[in-house]
């Protein structure tokens, strides 16, 4: 009750509000009523009062409502009312008028305390998980809202209860598959609260196929054009992936990165983006950054970067980067995202270097971005994003560093001035009147020199034309000149960071720095360190001390006046060692230094706070200790250290040489391995080809043999039908032979026709001559009476003509016989050569007949095959019959053997019985009984009868 008094604001005095009495009566009805309808009505009334009288309902009715959840689960309506009432009591999502009546602090306190009461019994949360499994909308939806509210109030405690509950997380994952969008969307909100800051639950949710389901929902809702559901899904994905290496690896291996590419497909017209689309795209970009964050393990980040390049995600981001009409905050976040996608990945950095802006003429994207960075009219956050992008482009990218520095060297500067290079932009920003441009350009140029001694030496060749008529000065000298002019603090800090990075680990640069004609650098540095300036200048003093320490530590003693020992003596006389170390410590103690050391991305609340770079903080941490030791070392120790350095350099050179040799051998070994793999694969392919060809040759041989056999059969069959049907009409050689034979038959036919015509003409001549002879004979017979004087002569001539006529008649009959023979031969050749003028038609007719003959032969082969199959079936049936008969035979033989065995047993018994009978007879004879002996010559039947008779007598 002390808790209730505290919530109510002390002990109550006087009459209670009327609402409290009503709530008490309703609670009594819920507790004591036996009818379900009465209890349902009471719970409904409590629900209607729970918003206005939240405290009273929570105090008096929570226990009764929990009991209803336990006992009345069969009625979904009362369960839904009870869940809604508990949600109203526990949730802090009140309406505006209710927030005016209750202070925010009291509201938060009420929700947290009621949640603590509810989850005190872990069975309540388990019961709620069971109710969430119900499919009924009136039960599942209020259960989801209540569980979400519990997680908001007491997240870690509820998470632990769900985690130890059997299948607790799996039950909640089923909400994402619910077909009702209201429950599905609230399920996403529930999982958001469930996965906050709990790696164990995050892993379980991820392995319950959460990525697949969430990405499907985002696709269904329209990707970046979707509504607030897409936003909720993206927030849940961030919970699952942020600072969870296991889930990040699972996301990458599940090929889910490829499914992110359609999110960033934007059209040419980017005007009029809705606020929800901007929010969605912003969260999508942040999700990409979660996968490639510099704080992730390097291996995981690198694999995600490669996957984003291969699937085209980086290309899509660069398209947004160079598009027009993109909102400023989306453009800024896109630049930051591209920065981390390319950071430390050589392939991605090379691709980014090749990206050009859609301008006329086209310019590299790097140049366009640098133009924005050194433009003081651009937004501050955009300039910071461009600087971060440039830093990430140069991070562990010696090739990119060389390309940037090469644009500053005299031999590569474009003399025409038509195009602006990255180096020109950096120099322009380095010496502009805008201190922020000075700082950004100095830091960008320092990253171009990071861990690259060769480029540090090459940058010493850069000459700048300060004004017309004056000789050019080196870039190093111009930086020191600006330092001596007393410019703004931000400008001096940027230039000092550039000089410290430039001179570190580069003795030649240190020599050039100290070899200033007027000795301005050294004395200016010592003067600034020695002066007792205000707090604003302490940071500059610390950086001057660091630069002077670098000049001592990396000094190769090549300048007689600025040897290490002399520089230390000057520091001792003008500054003091202790004061020098104290000034040096100002850097690491500065608040802005600590902020910059936390993460690589430059994030500053205002331009005034833009002082330190992340990579520079690493350099300070590395050099601060060694410089402090170098200041206190004696000359002898310096000599020993120099000797040790030389020895170490020699060892390093030897090690570097062997590393180079090993690297070359590794490359050769890799090349040989690749060649071996290539040759092995080629060998396998050739072996497979040979095997395939051998099998094909074998198939062709088998087909050839089969055709040869079939051709032999066809030839035998055609020989029985005539010479004209010897070929099968398929092969071209056989067709040509048939055509040649056809031509021969045509020639013969034409020859016979000619001979026939000749014979016909001869016959006609003979017939005409015979007619003439008949007329002559008649004329002679008529003239016989006219002149007796010629009778004798005419008689002779008549005899002669008769003999000639007989000869001619014999010849005519002979020719007629030859004609008949020719006609017979013509009729024989006629079926094949009906049309002697159409060679093609005759050939086609012959081929048709041959094909028909082949078909007939195939039909015969088919019928023979069918006969063969039937004979095979008959053989199989006969074989089975033989097997059955053999089985019967073996069975009969077994029965015969058994009968023989029984017969042998009977014979043995009979022999025993005969012996017994003989023994009995002997006994009877001994007793004097007369016994008749059996006659051995009797038959078997008579012997049996005698034996039977003897047995009867014995009986």
GROMACS .gro file of N, CA and C in nm, residues 343-485:
model
  429
  343UNK      N    1   3.644   0.339  -4.895
  343UNK     CA    2   3.755   0.359  -4.802
  343UNK      C    3   3.839   0.231  -4.788
  344UNK      N    4   3.966   0.240  -4.827
  344UNK     CA    5   4.058   0.129  -4.811
  344UNK      C    6   4.039   0.016  -4.909
  345UNK      N    7   3.949   0.029  -5.008
  345UNK     CA    8   3.925  -0.076  -5.108
  345UNK      C    9   3.978  -0.026  -5.242
  346UNK      N   10   4.086  -0.087  -5.290
  346UNK     CA   11   4.154  -0.037  -5.409
  346UNK      C   12   4.063  -0.042  -5.532
  347UNK      N   13   3.986  -0.149  -5.546
  347UNK     CA   14   3.898  -0.161  -5.664
  347UNK      C   15   3.795  -0.050  -5.665
  348UNK      N   16   3.732  -0.027  -5.552
  348UNK     CA   17   3.630   0.078  -5.545
  348UNK      C   18   3.691   0.216  -5.563
  349UNK      N   19   3.810   0.237  -5.508
  349UNK     CA   20   3.877   0.367  -5.524
  349UNK      C   21   3.912   0.393  -5.671
  350UNK      N   22   3.957   0.290  -5.740
  350UNK     CA   23   3.988   0.306  -5.883
  350UNK      C   24   3.861   0.338  -5.962
  351UNK      N   25   3.751   0.273  -5.927
  351UNK     CA   26   3.627   0.303  -5.998
  351UNK      C   27   3.583   0.448  -5.972
  352UNK      N   28   3.594   0.491  -5.847
  352UNK     CA   29   3.552   0.627  -5.815
  352UNK      C   30   3.637   0.729  -5.888
  353UNK      N   31   3.766   0.698  -5.906
  353UNK     CA   32   3.853   0.791  -5.979
  353UNK      C   33   3.812   0.803  -6.126
  354UNK      N   34   3.744   0.702  -6.179
  354UNK     CA   35   3.704   0.704  -6.320
  354UNK      C   36   3.566   0.767  -6.342
  355UNK      N   37   3.495   0.800  -6.235
  355UNK     CA   38   3.361   0.858  -6.249
  355UNK      C   39   3.372   1.002  -6.294
  356UNK      N   40   3.292   1.037  -6.394
  356UNK     CA   41   3.291   1.174  -6.445
  356UNK      C   42   3.154   1.237  -6.423
  357UNK      N   43   3.156   1.366  -6.399
  357UNK     CA   44   3.030   1.439  -6.383
  357UNK      C   45   2.971   1.468  -6.520
  358UNK      N   46   2.837   1.470  -6.532
  358UNK     CA   47   2.773   1.496  -6.662
  358UNK      C   48   2.778   1.645  -6.699
  359UNK      N   49   2.898   1.693  -6.724
  359UNK     CA   50   2.916   1.835  -6.761
  359UNK      C   51   2.981   1.842  -6.899
  360UNK      N   52   2.993   1.961  -6.950
  360UNK     CA   53   3.054   1.979  -7.081
  360UNK      C   54   3.167   2.082  -7.069
  361UNK      N   55   3.293   2.044  -7.078
  361UNK     CA   56   3.340   1.906  -7.096
  361UNK      C   57   3.327   1.826  -6.966
  362UNK      N   58   3.327   1.691  -6.976
  362UNK     CA   59   3.315   1.609  -6.854
  362UNK      C   60   3.434   1.631  -6.761
  363UNK      N   61   3.402   1.639  -6.633
  363UNK     CA   62   3.506   1.656  -6.531
  363UNK      C   63   3.501   1.539  -6.435
  364UNK      N   64   3.618   1.501  -6.381
  364UNK     CA   65   3.617   1.394  -6.281
  364UNK      C   66   3.532   1.432  -6.160
  365UNK      N   67   3.468   1.332  -6.103
  365UNK     CA   68   3.383   1.358  -5.987
  365UNK      C   69   3.465   1.416  -5.871
  366UNK      N   70   3.591   1.374  -5.858
  366UNK     CA   71   3.675   1.425  -5.750
  366UNK      C   72   3.694   1.575  -5.763
  367UNK      N   73   3.716   1.621  -5.886
  367UNK     CA   74   3.737   1.765  -5.908
  367UNK      C   75   3.610   1.842  -5.875
  368UNK      N   76   3.494   1.789  -5.915
  368UNK     CA   77   3.367   1.857  -5.887
  368UNK      C   78   3.344   1.866  -5.737
  369UNK      N   79   3.376   1.759  -5.665
  369UNK     CA   80   3.356   1.760  -5.520
  369UNK      C   81   3.452   1.857  -5.453
  370UNK      N   82   3.577   1.863  -5.499
  370UNK     CA   83   3.673   1.957  -5.439
  370UNK      C   84   3.632   2.101  -5.465
  371UNK      N   85   3.569   2.125  -5.578
  371UNK     CA   86   3.521   2.261  -5.604
  371UNK      C   87   3.415   2.301  -5.501
  372UNK      N   88   3.333   2.205  -5.459
  372UNK     CA   89   3.233   2.234  -5.355
  372UNK      C   90   3.300   2.254  -5.220
  373UNK      N   91   3.409   2.179  -5.195
  373UNK     CA   92   3.474   2.186  -5.064
  373UNK      C   93   3.539   2.323  -5.041
  374UNK      N   94   3.601   2.380  -5.143
  374UNK     CA   95   3.671   2.507  -5.126
  374UNK      C   96   3.582   2.627  -5.157
  375UNK      N   97   3.453   2.600  -5.180
  375UNK     CA   98   3.358   2.708  -5.205
  375UNK      C   99   3.289   2.744  -5.074
  376UNK      N  100   3.315   2.865  -5.024
  376UNK     CA  101   3.262   2.902  -4.893
  376UNK      C  102   3.112   2.923  -4.893
  377UNK      N  103   3.048   2.927  -5.011
  377UNK     CA  104   2.903   2.944  -5.017
  377UNK      C  105   2.827   2.811  -5.001
  378UNK      N  106   2.898   2.701  -5.006
  378UNK     CA  107   2.834   2.571  -4.989
  378UNK      C  108   2.804   2.545  -4.841
  379UNK      N  109   2.702   2.462  -4.813
  379UNK     CA  110   2.671   2.432  -4.671
  379UNK      C  111   2.788   2.365  -4.600
  380UNK      N  112   2.798   2.391  -4.471
  380UNK     CA  113   2.910   2.340  -4.392
  380UNK      C  114   2.912   2.187  -4.390
  381UNK      N  115   2.797   2.125  -4.372
  381UNK     CA  116   2.793   1.978  -4.364
  381UNK      C  117   2.832   1.916  -4.497
  382UNK      N  118   2.796   1.981  -4.608
  382UNK     CA  119   2.834   1.929  -4.739
  382UNK      C  120   2.985   1.937  -4.758
  383UNK      N  121   3.047   2.046  -4.714
  383UNK     CA  122   3.192   2.059  -4.726
  383UNK      C  123   3.265   1.955  -4.640
  384UNK      N  124   3.211   1.929  -4.522
  384UNK     CA  125   3.270   1.824  -4.437
  384UNK      C  126   3.257   1.687  -4.504
  385UNK      N  127   3.142   1.661  -4.568
  385UNK     CA  128   3.121   1.533  -4.635
  385UNK      C  129   3.218   1.515  -4.752
  386UNK      N  130   3.243   1.623  -4.827
  386UNK     CA  131   3.337   1.615  -4.939
  386UNK      C  132   3.478   1.590  -4.888
  387UNK      N  133   3.516   1.656  -4.779
  387UNK     CA  134   3.648   1.631  -4.722
  387UNK      C  135   3.662   1.485  -4.678
  388UNK      N  136   3.558   1.432  -4.616
  388UNK     CA  137   3.561   1.291  -4.573
  388UNK      C  138   3.572   1.198  -4.694
  389UNK      N  139   3.502   1.232  -4.802
  389UNK     CA  140   3.509   1.151  -4.923
  389UNK      C  141   3.650   1.153  -4.981
  390UNK      N  142   3.713   1.269  -4.982
  390UNK     CA  143   3.849   1.280  -5.035
  390UNK      C  144   3.947   1.202  -4.947
  391UNK      N  145   3.928   1.210  -4.816
  391UNK     CA  146   4.014   1.134  -4.725
  391UNK      C  147   4.000   0.983  -4.747
  392UNK      N  148   3.876   0.938  -4.762
  392UNK     CA  149   3.852   0.795  -4.785
  392UNK      C  150   3.907   0.749  -4.919
  393UNK      N  151   3.901   0.838  -5.019
  393UNK     CA  152   3.958   0.804  -5.149
  393UNK      C  153   4.109   0.783  -5.141
  394UNK      N  154   4.177   0.860  -5.057
  394UNK     CA  155   4.322   0.849  -5.045
  394UNK      C  156   4.367   0.750  -4.939
  395UNK      N  157   4.275   0.695  -4.860
  395UNK     CA  158   4.313   0.606  -4.750
  395UNK      C  159   4.370   0.475  -4.806
  396UNK      N  160   4.498   0.449  -4.775
  396UNK     CA  161   4.569   0.330  -4.822
  396UNK      C  162   4.563   0.316  -4.974
  397UNK      N  163   4.571   0.430  -5.041
  397UNK     CA  164   4.562   0.433  -5.187
  397UNK      C  165   4.680   0.511  -5.242
  398UNK      N  166   4.795   0.447  -5.253
  398UNK     CA  167   4.914   0.515  -5.301
  398UNK      C  168   4.900   0.559  -5.446
  399UNK      N  169   4.825   0.482  -5.522
  399UNK     CA  170   4.801   0.520  -5.662
  399UNK      C  171   4.723   0.651  -5.669
  400UNK      N  172   4.618   0.661  -5.590
  400UNK     CA  173   4.541   0.785  -5.588
  400UNK      C  174   4.620   0.901  -5.534
  401UNK      N  175   4.701   0.877  -5.431
  401UNK     CA  176   4.786   0.984  -5.378
  401UNK      C  177   4.881   1.036  -5.485
  402UNK      N  178   4.940   0.944  -5.560
  402UNK     CA  179   5.031   0.986  -5.667
  402UNK      C  180   4.962   1.067  -5.774
  403UNK      N  181   4.838   1.030  -5.808
  403UNK     CA  182   4.764   1.106  -5.909
  403UNK      C  183   4.733   1.247  -5.862
  404UNK      N  184   4.700   1.262  -5.733
  404UNK     CA  185   4.669   1.396  -5.682
  404UNK      C  186   4.795   1.482  -5.679
  405UNK      N  187   4.905   1.427  -5.628
  405UNK     CA  188   5.030   1.505  -5.619
  405UNK      C  189   5.083   1.538  -5.758
  406UNK      N  190   5.061   1.445  -5.854
  406UNK     CA  191   5.113   1.470  -5.989
  406UNK      C  192   5.048   1.592  -6.054
  407UNK      N  193   4.924   1.625  -6.013
  407UNK     CA  194   4.859   1.745  -6.068
  407UNK      C  195   4.919   1.874  -6.016
  408UNK      N  196   5.007   1.863  -5.913
  408UNK     CA  197   5.075   1.982  -5.861
  408UNK      C  198   5.213   2.000  -5.919
  409UNK      N  199   5.270   1.894  -5.977
  409UNK     CA  200   5.407   1.900  -6.026
  409UNK      C  201   5.415   1.980  -6.156
  410UNK      N  202   5.527   2.048  -6.179
  410UNK     CA  203   5.537   2.136  -6.298
  410UNK      C  204   5.519   2.062  -6.430
  411UNK      N  205   5.563   1.938  -6.440
  411UNK     CA  206   5.560   1.869  -6.568
  411UNK      C  207   5.420   1.827  -6.609
  412UNK      N  208   5.325   1.823  -6.516
  412UNK     CA  209   5.191   1.773  -6.547
  412UNK      C  210   5.084   1.880  -6.544
  413UNK      N  211   5.119   2.005  -6.510
  413UNK     CA  212   5.019   2.112  -6.503
  413UNK      C  213   4.977   2.151  -6.644
  414UNK      N  214   4.849   2.163  -6.665
  414UNK     CA  215   4.794   2.200  -6.795
  414UNK      C  216   4.826   2.347  -6.825
  415UNK      N  217   4.910   2.368  -6.927
  415UNK     CA  218   4.953   2.505  -6.958
  415UNK      C  219   4.842   2.588  -7.020
  416UNK      N  220   4.747   2.524  -7.085
  416UNK     CA  221   4.639   2.601  -7.151
  416UNK      C  222   4.541   2.658  -7.051
  417UNK      N  223   4.527   2.594  -6.937
  417UNK     CA  224   4.436   2.642  -6.835
  417UNK      C  225   4.290   2.614  -6.865
  418UNK      N  226   4.266   2.524  -6.961
  418UNK     CA  227   4.127   2.495  -6.996
  418UNK      C  228   4.058   2.412  -6.890
  419UNK      N  229   4.132   2.326  -6.820
  419UNK     CA  230   4.072   2.238  -6.720
  419UNK      C  231   4.136   2.264  -6.584
  420UNK      N  232   4.054   2.250  -6.482
  420UNK     CA  233   4.101   2.270  -6.345
  420UNK      C  234   4.133   2.134  -6.286
  421UNK      N  235   4.251   2.123  -6.226
  421UNK     CA  236   4.293   1.995  -6.167
  421UNK      C  237   4.269   1.998  -6.017
  422UNK      N  238   4.278   1.877  -5.957
  422UNK     CA  239   4.260   1.866  -5.813
  422UNK      C  240   4.369   1.942  -5.739
  423UNK      N  241   4.492   1.937  -5.788
  423UNK     CA  242   4.601   2.009  -5.723
  423UNK      C  243   4.581   2.159  -5.724
  424UNK      N  244   4.535   2.212  -5.835
  424UNK     CA  245   4.510   2.356  -5.842
  424UNK      C  246   4.400   2.399  -5.745
  425UNK      N  247   4.297   2.317  -5.732
  425UNK     CA  248   4.190   2.349  -5.638
  425UNK      C  249   4.241   2.347  -5.495
  426UNK      N  250   4.326   2.248  -5.462
  426UNK     CA  251   4.379   2.240  -5.326
  426UNK      C  252   4.469   2.359  -5.295
  427UNK      N  253   4.554   2.398  -5.391
  427UNK     CA  254   4.640   2.515  -5.368
  427UNK      C  255   4.557   2.642  -5.356
  428UNK      N  256   4.452   2.651  -5.440
  428UNK     CA  257   4.366   2.768  -5.429
  428UNK      C  258   4.295   2.775  -5.295
  429UNK      N  259   4.249   2.661  -5.244
  429UNK     CA  260   4.187   2.660  -5.112
  429UNK      C  261   4.285   2.683  -5.001
  430UNK      N  262   4.410   2.637  -5.020
  430UNK     CA  263   4.510   2.649  -4.916
  430UNK      C  264   4.546   2.795  -4.888
  431UNK      N  265   4.539   2.879  -4.989
  431UNK     CA  266   4.582   3.018  -4.973
  431UNK      C  267   4.467   3.116  -4.998
  432UNK      N  268   4.343   3.071  -4.983
  432UNK     CA  269   4.230   3.162  -4.999
  432UNK      C  270   4.209   3.241  -4.870
  433UNK      N  271   4.114   3.333  -4.875
  433UNK     CA  272   4.086   3.417  -4.757
  433UNK      C  273   3.991   3.349  -4.659
  434UNK      N  274   3.931   3.238  -4.699
  434UNK     CA  275   3.838   3.165  -4.612
  434UNK      C  276   3.918   3.067  -4.528
  435UNK      N  277   3.913   3.084  -4.395
  435UNK     CA  278   3.992   2.998  -4.306
  435UNK      C  279   3.946   2.853  -4.313
  436UNK      N  280   3.816   2.828  -4.333
  436UNK     CA  281   3.767   2.690  -4.342
  436UNK      C  282   3.819   2.622  -4.468
  437UNK      N  283   3.827   2.698  -4.579
  437UNK     CA  284   3.887   2.643  -4.701
  437UNK      C  285   4.035   2.613  -4.679
  438UNK      N  286   4.106   2.704  -4.607
  438UNK     CA  287   4.247   2.678  -4.575
  438UNK      C  288   4.263   2.547  -4.500
  439UNK      N  289   4.180   2.528  -4.397
  439UNK     CA  290   4.191   2.409  -4.314
  439UNK      C  291   4.159   2.283  -4.393
  440UNK      N  292   4.049   2.284  -4.470
  440UNK     CA  293   4.009   2.166  -4.548
  440UNK      C  294   4.114   2.130  -4.652
  441UNK      N  295   4.168   2.232  -4.723
  441UNK     CA  296   4.269   2.204  -4.825
  441UNK      C  297   4.397   2.150  -4.762
  442UNK      N  298   4.436   2.205  -4.646
  442UNK     CA  299   4.558   2.157  -4.579
  442UNK      C  300   4.542   2.012  -4.535
  443UNK      N  301   4.427   1.978  -4.477
  443UNK     CA  302   4.404   1.840  -4.433
  443UNK      C  303   4.398   1.745  -4.553
  444UNK      N  304   4.332   1.788  -4.662
  444UNK     CA  305   4.323   1.705  -4.782
  444UNK      C  306   4.462   1.679  -4.840
  445UNK      N  307   4.547   1.782  -4.846
  445UNK     CA  308   4.682   1.765  -4.898
  445UNK      C  309   4.765   1.678  -4.805
  446UNK      N  310   4.742   1.689  -4.674
  446UNK     CA  311   4.814   1.603  -4.579
  446UNK      C  312   4.779   1.456  -4.601
  447UNK      N  313   4.653   1.427  -4.633
  447UNK     CA  314   4.614   1.288  -4.662
  447UNK      C  315   4.677   1.237  -4.791
  448UNK      N  316   4.706   1.328  -4.884
  448UNK     CA  317   4.775   1.286  -5.006
  448UNK      C  318   4.920   1.246  -4.978
  449UNK      N  319   4.975   1.290  -4.865
  449UNK     CA  320   5.113   1.256  -4.829
  449UNK      C  321   5.121   1.148  -4.721
  450UNK      N  322   5.009   1.101  -4.672
  450UNK     CA  323   5.007   1.010  -4.557
  450UNK      C  324   5.084   0.882  -4.588
  451UNK      N  325   5.186   0.853  -4.506
  451UNK     CA  326   5.264   0.729  -4.515
  451UNK      C  327   5.319   0.705  -4.655
  452UNK      N  328   5.368   0.813  -4.719
  452UNK     CA  329   5.423   0.801  -4.854
  452UNK      C  330   5.542   0.896  -4.865
  453UNK      N  331   5.661   0.844  -4.831
  453UNK     CA  332   5.782   0.928  -4.830
  453UNK      C  333   5.820   0.976  -4.969
  454UNK      N  334   5.791   0.897  -5.071
  454UNK     CA  335   5.827   0.936  -5.208
  454UNK      C  336   5.752   1.062  -5.250
  455UNK      N  337   5.623   1.066  -5.219
  455UNK     CA  338   5.544   1.184  -5.257
  455UNK      C  339   5.582   1.306  -5.175
  456UNK      N  340   5.626   1.283  -5.052
  456UNK     CA  341   5.672   1.396  -4.971
  456UNK      C  342   5.793   1.462  -5.035
  457UNK      N  343   5.880   1.383  -5.092
  457UNK     CA  344   5.997   1.438  -5.160
  457UNK      C  345   5.957   1.507  -5.290
  458UNK      N  346   5.863   1.446  -5.365
  458UNK     CA  347   5.822   1.507  -5.491
  458UNK      C  348   5.750   1.640  -5.469
  459UNK      N  349   5.675   1.651  -5.359
  459UNK     CA  350   5.601   1.774  -5.334
  459UNK      C  351   5.694   1.892  -5.308
  460UNK      N  352   5.820   1.864  -5.275
  460UNK     CA  353   5.916   1.972  -5.255
  460UNK      C  354   5.946   2.045  -5.386
  461UNK      N  355   5.915   1.982  -5.500
  461UNK     CA  356   5.943   2.044  -5.630
  461UNK      C  357   5.836   2.143  -5.671
  462UNK      N  358   5.726   2.148  -5.599
  462UNK     CA  359   5.615   2.234  -5.639
  462UNK      C  360   5.655   2.380  -5.618
  463UNK      N  361   5.638   2.461  -5.723
  463UNK     CA  362   5.669   2.604  -5.719
  463UNK      C  363   5.539   2.683  -5.742
  464UNK      N  364   5.523   2.792  -5.666
  464UNK     CA  365   5.404   2.875  -5.673
  464UNK      C  366   5.442   3.016  -5.716
  465UNK      N  367   5.360   3.071  -5.806
  465UNK     CA  368   5.380   3.210  -5.848
  465UNK      C  369   5.294   3.298  -5.759
  466UNK      N  370   5.357   3.372  -5.668
  466UNK     CA  371   5.281   3.452  -5.571
  466UNK      C  372   5.225   3.579  -5.634
  467UNK      N  373   5.307   3.647  -5.713
  467UNK     CA  374   5.262   3.771  -5.776
  467UNK      C  375   5.345   3.795  -5.902
  468UNK      N  376   5.293   3.882  -5.986
  468UNK     CA  377   5.361   3.909  -6.114
  468UNK      C  378   5.490   3.984  -6.086
  469UNK      N  379   5.596   3.938  -6.150
  469UNK     CA  380   5.726   4.002  -6.135
  469UNK      C  381   5.813   3.942  -6.027
  470UNK      N  382   5.755   3.870  -5.933
  470UNK     CA  383   5.834   3.807  -5.827
  470UNK      C  384   5.866   3.663  -5.865
  471UNK      N  385   5.982   3.617  -5.821
  471UNK     CA  386   6.017   3.478  -5.854
  471UNK      C  387   5.927   3.381  -5.780
  472UNK      N  388   5.905   3.263  -5.838
  472UNK     CA  389   5.819   3.164  -5.770
  472UNK      C  390   5.885   3.114  -5.642
  473UNK      N  391   5.800   3.073  -5.549
  473UNK     CA  392   5.848   3.016  -5.423
  473UNK      C  393   5.792   2.875  -5.410
  474UNK      N  394   5.862   2.799  -5.329
  474UNK     CA  395   5.817   2.661  -5.311
  474UNK      C  396   5.692   2.657  -5.224
  475UNK      N  397   5.619   2.549  -5.235
  475UNK     CA  398   5.498   2.532  -5.155
  475UNK      C  399   5.531   2.528  -5.006
  476UNK      N  400   5.644   2.466  -4.972
  476UNK     CA  401   5.684   2.458  -4.832
  476UNK      C  402   5.714   2.597  -4.777
  477UNK      N  403   5.784   2.678  -4.855
  477UNK     CA  404   5.819   2.812  -4.807
  477UNK      C  405   5.695   2.900  -4.796
  478UNK      N  406   5.601   2.883  -4.889
  478UNK     CA  407   5.479   2.965  -4.884
  478UNK      C  408   5.397   2.932  -4.760
  479UNK      N  409   5.396   2.805  -4.720
  479UNK     CA  410   5.325   2.766  -4.598
  479UNK      C  411   5.389   2.831  -4.476
  480UNK      N  412   5.521   2.832  -4.469
  480UNK     CA  413   5.588   2.896  -4.355
  480UNK      C  414   5.571   3.047  -4.357
  481UNK      N  415   5.563   3.105  -4.478
  481UNK     CA  416   5.540   3.249  -4.487
  481UNK      C  417   5.403   3.286  -4.430
  482UNK      N  418   5.302   3.205  -4.461
  482UNK     CA  419   5.168   3.235  -4.408
  482UNK      C  420   5.166   3.220  -4.257
  483UNK      N  421   5.240   3.121  -4.205
  483UNK     CA  422   5.247   3.105  -4.059
  483UNK      C  423   5.306   3.229  -3.993
  484UNK      N  424   5.406   3.288  -4.057
  484UNK     CA  425   5.472   3.404  -3.997
  484UNK      C  426   5.387   3.530  -4.006
  485UNK      N  427   5.284   3.528  -4.088
  485UNK     CA  428   5.202   3.648  -4.106
  485UNK      C  429   5.094   3.662  -3.999
   0.00000   0.00000   0.00000
